[in-house]
Tab-separated table of C-alpha atoms in Angstrom:
chain	number	residue	atom	x	y	z
A	64	MET	CA	0.595	-0.049	-0.179
A	65	GLU	CA	2.820	2.029	0.802
A	66	THR	CA	4.080	1.672	-2.084
A	67	SER	CA	1.558	2.059	-4.169
A	68	LYS	CA	0.617	5.418	-2.325
A	69	ASN	CA	4.343	6.691	-3.203
A	70	SER	CA	4.391	5.555	-7.114
A	71	ASN	CA	0.709	8.361	-6.727
A	72	SER	CA	2.454	10.829	-5.023
A	73	ASP	CA	5.612	11.015	-7.570
A	74	SER	CA	3.103	10.535	-10.564
A	75	VAL	CA	0.784	13.546	-9.424
A	76	ALA	CA	4.745	15.660	-8.634
A	77	ILE	CA	5.787	14.871	-12.154
A	78	ASN	CA	2.340	15.856	-12.812
A	79	THR	CA	1.954	19.342	-11.992
A	80	GLU	CA	6.185	19.763	-12.818
A	81	LYS	CA	5.010	19.694	-16.398
A	82	LEU	CA	2.068	21.770	-16.355
A	83	GLU	CA	4.671	24.572	-14.599
A	84	THR	CA	6.394	23.791	-17.462
A	85	LYS	CA	3.861	24.297	-19.880
A	86	SER	CA	2.998	27.636	-18.107
A	87	VAL	CA	6.309	28.631	-18.427
A	88	VAL	CA	6.538	28.542	-22.147
A	89	THR	CA	3.375	30.023	-22.824
A	90	SER	CA	3.969	33.165	-20.977
A	91	GLU	CA	7.669	33.346	-22.970
A	92	ASN	CA	5.887	32.506	-26.038
A	93	GLN	CA	2.963	35.234	-24.920
A	94	LEU	CA	5.734	37.408	-24.296
A	95	GLU	CA	7.576	36.819	-27.400
A	96	ILE	CA	4.831	37.364	-29.771
A	97	PRO	CA	4.517	41.311	-29.106
A	98	LEU	CA	8.133	41.274	-29.783
A	99	LEU	CA	7.950	39.543	-33.412
A	100	GLU	CA	5.190	41.789	-34.161
A	101	ASP	CA	7.500	44.981	-33.804
A	102	LEU	CA	10.009	43.500	-35.445
A	103	GLN	CA	7.382	42.740	-38.254
A	104	VAL	CA	6.330	46.651	-38.199
A	105	ALA	CA	9.697	47.699	-38.039
A	106	ASP	CA	10.985	45.555	-40.769
A	107	LYS	CA	8.312	46.938	-42.860
A	108	PRO	CA	9.632	48.391	-46.000
A	109	GLN	CA	8.735	52.289	-47.185
A	110	LYS	CA	7.017	53.105	-50.361
A	111	THR	CA	9.716	55.014	-52.671
A	112	ALA	CA	8.499	58.641	-53.940
A	113	ALA	CA	7.443	56.724	-57.721
A	114	GLN	CA	5.331	54.248	-55.781
A	115	LYS	CA	4.069	56.945	-54.569
A	116	VAL	CA	3.219	58.658	-57.320
A	117	ILE	CA	1.637	55.842	-58.861
A	118	ARG	CA	-0.204	55.561	-55.862
A	119	LYS	CA	-2.152	59.138	-56.424
A	120	THR	CA	-2.160	58.719	-60.167
A	121	PHE	CA	-5.030	55.816	-59.901
A	122	LYS	CA	-6.407	57.230	-57.098
A	123	LYS	CA	-6.799	60.578	-59.644
A	124	THR	CA	-8.079	57.748	-62.070
A	125	ALA	CA	-10.612	56.035	-60.011
A	126	VAL	CA	-12.406	59.599	-59.050
A	127	LEU	CA	-12.145	60.060	-62.948
A	128	SER	CA	-13.563	56.796	-63.836
A	129	ASN	CA	-16.359	58.174	-61.791
A	130	LEU	CA	-17.902	60.230	-63.975
A	131	LEU	CA	-18.048	58.245	-66.925
A	132	PRO	CA	-19.667	55.460	-68.363
A	133	SER	CA	-18.701	52.428	-66.382
A	134	GLY	CA	-18.686	49.838	-69.702
A	135	SER	CA	-16.495	52.269	-72.187
A	136	VAL	CA	-13.693	52.556	-68.869
A	137	LEU	CA	-13.782	48.877	-68.270
A	138	ALA	CA	-12.565	48.182	-71.684
A	139	PHE	CA	-9.970	51.318	-72.212
A	140	GLN	CA	-8.519	49.841	-68.765
A	141	ILE	CA	-8.357	45.866	-69.634
A	142	LEU	CA	-7.849	46.654	-73.837
A	143	SER	CA	-5.101	49.557	-73.220
A	144	PRO	CA	-2.038	47.401	-71.059
A	145	VAL	CA	-3.172	44.721	-74.381
A	146	ILE	CA	-3.250	46.608	-77.569
A	147	THR	CA	0.299	48.897	-76.284
A	148	HIS	CA	1.633	45.443	-74.881
A	149	GLU	CA	2.489	47.132	-71.628
A	150	GLY	CA	3.772	50.864	-73.526
A	151	GLN	CA	6.273	49.591	-75.635
A	152	CYS	CA	3.805	49.745	-78.896
A	153	ARG	CA	6.305	47.538	-80.880
A	154	SER	CA	5.037	47.723	-84.349
A	155	THR	CA	3.505	50.883	-85.996
A	156	ILE	CA	-0.696	48.184	-85.739
A	157	SER	CA	0.066	49.077	-82.032
A	158	HIS	CA	0.421	52.207	-82.300
A	159	SER	CA	-2.490	52.430	-84.551
A	160	MET	CA	-4.744	50.256	-82.359
A	161	THR	CA	-4.143	52.518	-79.248
A	162	LEU	CA	-5.458	55.645	-81.545
A	163	ILE	CA	-8.465	53.533	-83.063
A	164	LEU	CA	-9.142	52.062	-78.497
A	165	LEU	CA	-8.964	55.712	-77.461
A	166	GLY	CA	-11.220	57.045	-80.019
A	167	ILE	CA	-14.159	54.385	-79.985
A	168	CYS	CA	-13.549	55.198	-76.331
A	169	ALA	CA	-14.258	58.592	-76.300
A	170	ILE	CA	-16.933	57.973	-78.952
A	171	SER	CA	-18.399	56.148	-76.555
A	172	CYS	CA	-18.607	58.411	-73.647
A	173	PHE	CA	-19.962	61.098	-75.682
A	174	PHE	CA	-22.650	59.191	-77.417
A	175	LEU	CA	-23.665	57.236	-73.870
A	176	CYS	CA	-24.208	60.813	-72.119
A	177	PHE	CA	-27.980	60.656	-74.347
A	178	THR	CA	-29.148	57.611	-73.030
A	179	ASP	CA	-32.182	57.396	-70.419
A	180	SER	CA	-33.179	55.098	-68.928
A	181	PHE	CA	-36.881	54.770	-66.483
A	182	ARG	CA	-39.248	51.904	-64.564
A	183	ASP	CA	-42.356	51.277	-66.286
A	184	GLU	CA	-45.170	49.532	-64.337
A	185	ARG	CA	-43.927	46.577	-63.782
A	186	GLY	CA	-40.742	47.893	-61.994
A	187	LYS	CA	-38.177	46.647	-64.909
A	188	VAL	CA	-35.615	49.013	-66.435
A	189	ARG	CA	-36.347	50.544	-69.808
A	190	TYR	CA	-33.081	51.945	-71.513
A	191	GLY	CA	-33.654	54.582	-74.794
A	192	LEU	CA	-31.639	57.231	-76.247
A	193	ALA	CA	-32.853	60.684	-75.817
A	194	THR	CA	-33.804	62.517	-79.383
A	195	PHE	CA	-36.177	65.836	-79.320
A	196	ARG	CA	-39.230	64.299	-78.973
A	197	GLY	CA	-38.658	62.141	-75.915
A	198	LEU	CA	-37.168	59.319	-75.127
A	199	TRP	CA	-36.755	56.447	-78.086
A	200	ILE	CA	-36.089	53.051	-76.161
A	201	ILE	CA	-34.324	50.336	-77.817
A	202	ASP	CA	-36.031	47.194	-77.441
A	203	GLY	CA	-39.393	48.918	-79.087
A	204	SER	CA	-41.663	48.896	-75.694
A	205	SER	CA	-44.309	52.256	-75.339
A	206	PRO	CA	-42.184	55.211	-74.010
A	207	PRO	CA	-42.727	57.180	-70.620
A	208	GLU	CA	-45.987	58.876	-70.279
A	209	ASP	CA	-43.882	62.634	-68.908
A	210	VAL	CA	-41.905	63.013	-72.702
A	211	GLU	CA	-40.663	66.482	-71.756
A	212	LYS	CA	-38.416	64.920	-68.838
A	213	TYR	CA	-36.428	63.100	-71.388
A	214	LYS	CA	-36.207	65.351	-74.308
A	215	LEU	CA	-32.650	66.082	-75.684
A	216	LYS	CA	-31.620	69.702	-74.299
A	217	PHE	CA	-28.292	71.583	-74.615
A	218	ILE	CA	-27.421	70.608	-70.919
A	219	ASP	CA	-27.122	66.856	-72.559
A	220	PHE	CA	-24.213	68.374	-75.313
A	221	PHE	CA	-21.984	70.002	-73.024
A	222	HIS	CA	-22.036	66.581	-70.423
A	223	ALA	CA	-21.194	64.618	-73.860
A	224	PHE	CA	-18.007	67.592	-74.200
A	225	LEU	CA	-17.235	67.285	-70.588
A	226	SER	CA	-17.054	63.353	-70.744
A	227	ILE	CA	-14.882	63.350	-73.471
A	228	LEU	CA	-12.451	65.824	-71.695
A	229	VAL	CA	-12.806	63.181	-68.515
A	230	PHE	CA	-11.871	60.226	-70.257
A	231	CYS	CA	-8.439	62.200	-71.674
A	232	ALA	CA	-7.297	62.863	-68.848
A	233	VAL	CA	-7.997	59.666	-67.586
A	234	ALA	CA	-6.202	58.083	-70.773
A	235	ALA	CA	-3.398	60.915	-70.129
A	236	PHE	CA	-3.024	59.324	-66.245
A	237	ASP	CA	-3.222	55.726	-68.115
A	238	GLN	CA	1.009	54.901	-68.737
A	239	ASN	CA	0.517	51.822	-70.895
A	240	VAL	CA	-0.941	54.681	-73.914
A	241	MET	CA	1.228	57.853	-72.758
A	242	LYS	CA	4.885	55.482	-73.075
A	243	CYS	CA	3.173	54.187	-76.412
A	244	LEU	CA	2.023	57.855	-77.915
A	245	TYR	CA	4.807	60.080	-76.321
A	246	PRO	CA	7.903	57.432	-75.816
A	247	SER	CA	10.477	60.084	-74.481
A	248	PRO	CA	8.837	63.051	-74.083
A	249	SER	CA	11.630	66.140	-72.977
A	250	LEU	CA	10.797	67.792	-68.529
A	251	ASP	CA	8.899	70.404	-69.953
A	252	ALA	CA	6.505	67.826	-71.805
A	253	GLN	CA	6.373	65.669	-68.759
A	254	GLU	CA	5.483	68.418	-66.320
A	255	ILE	CA	2.930	69.751	-68.935
A	256	LEU	CA	1.322	65.788	-69.574
A	257	ALA	CA	1.348	65.459	-65.079
A	258	ILE	CA	-0.423	68.998	-65.162
A	259	LEU	CA	-2.884	69.540	-67.462
A	260	PRO	CA	-4.742	66.019	-66.789
A	261	MET	CA	-5.268	66.998	-63.547
A	262	VAL	CA	-6.167	70.735	-64.111
A	263	VAL	CA	-8.604	69.463	-66.808
A	264	GLY	CA	-10.056	66.898	-64.716
A	265	VAL	CA	-10.394	69.414	-61.495
A	266	ILE	CA	-11.965	71.637	-63.884
A	267	CYS	CA	-14.641	69.337	-65.263
A	268	THR	CA	-15.161	67.481	-61.955
A	269	PHE	CA	-16.380	70.978	-60.412
A	270	LEU	CA	-18.336	71.376	-63.799
A	271	PHE	CA	-20.869	68.339	-63.603
A	272	VAL	CA	-20.715	69.424	-59.385
A	273	VAL	CA	-22.310	72.668	-60.771
A	274	PHE	CA	-24.161	71.405	-64.101
A	275	PRO	CA	-25.067	68.307	-62.806
A	276	THR	CA	-27.411	65.201	-64.681
A	277	THR	CA	-30.926	64.134	-64.344
A	278	ARG	CA	-29.996	61.305	-66.409
A	279	HIS	CA	-29.387	57.289	-65.407
A	280	GLY	CA	-27.995	55.934	-68.786
A	281	ILE	CA	-26.285	53.306	-69.732
A	282	GLY	CA	-23.118	52.855	-67.673
A	283	PHE	CA	-24.199	54.869	-65.283
A	284	PRO	CA	-26.380	54.546	-61.679
A	285	LEU	CA	-30.037	53.461	-62.167
A	286	SER	CA	-32.613	56.012	-60.947
A	287	ARG	CA	-34.295	54.465	-58.044
A	288	CYS	CA	-38.137	55.950	-58.818
């Protein structure tokens, strides 16, 4: 009996020592975790000046893109690096295709400013083209009752012209397009290319705010009413 009691006491002592060892190791690991986090934060590489400029450029492009039809901007952003070979433009075909892409996207931005949408009696969204007589529905369904609201106005041409300017600013911020069309600009040209699109974008954004559009065409946010 005494030997069994001694063996039980020895096993209990061994278990308590193991628990104490585990608790010590756990506490040491808990103390080491903040130190590792501090080291990771300290070792985080800082961004270079070029990376900061690129990041700001993408932010400005994103803000300006909100003023344009989403489909035109998306097509330009997808096709631009492919057609230009990431700014290399190895042949005259690539150069010509880049100009064609810019022209098509600019015309698309201009044309889509004359589109509008409304919800019919069933709540389904219908798209149409604004004319001087009202809204011409693309799918051939009946037009809305309020014809005067959807007639073509001077402000529509104004917004279409601003959309082309904003798209030109977005294209000027695209490094692939600029490297293709203007591979080796001078110092003065670099300053102009860096400042002019920003100025055009700010002015156009201000004019869009002062003279807002009431249309909700293709590629623009839909009306809730």
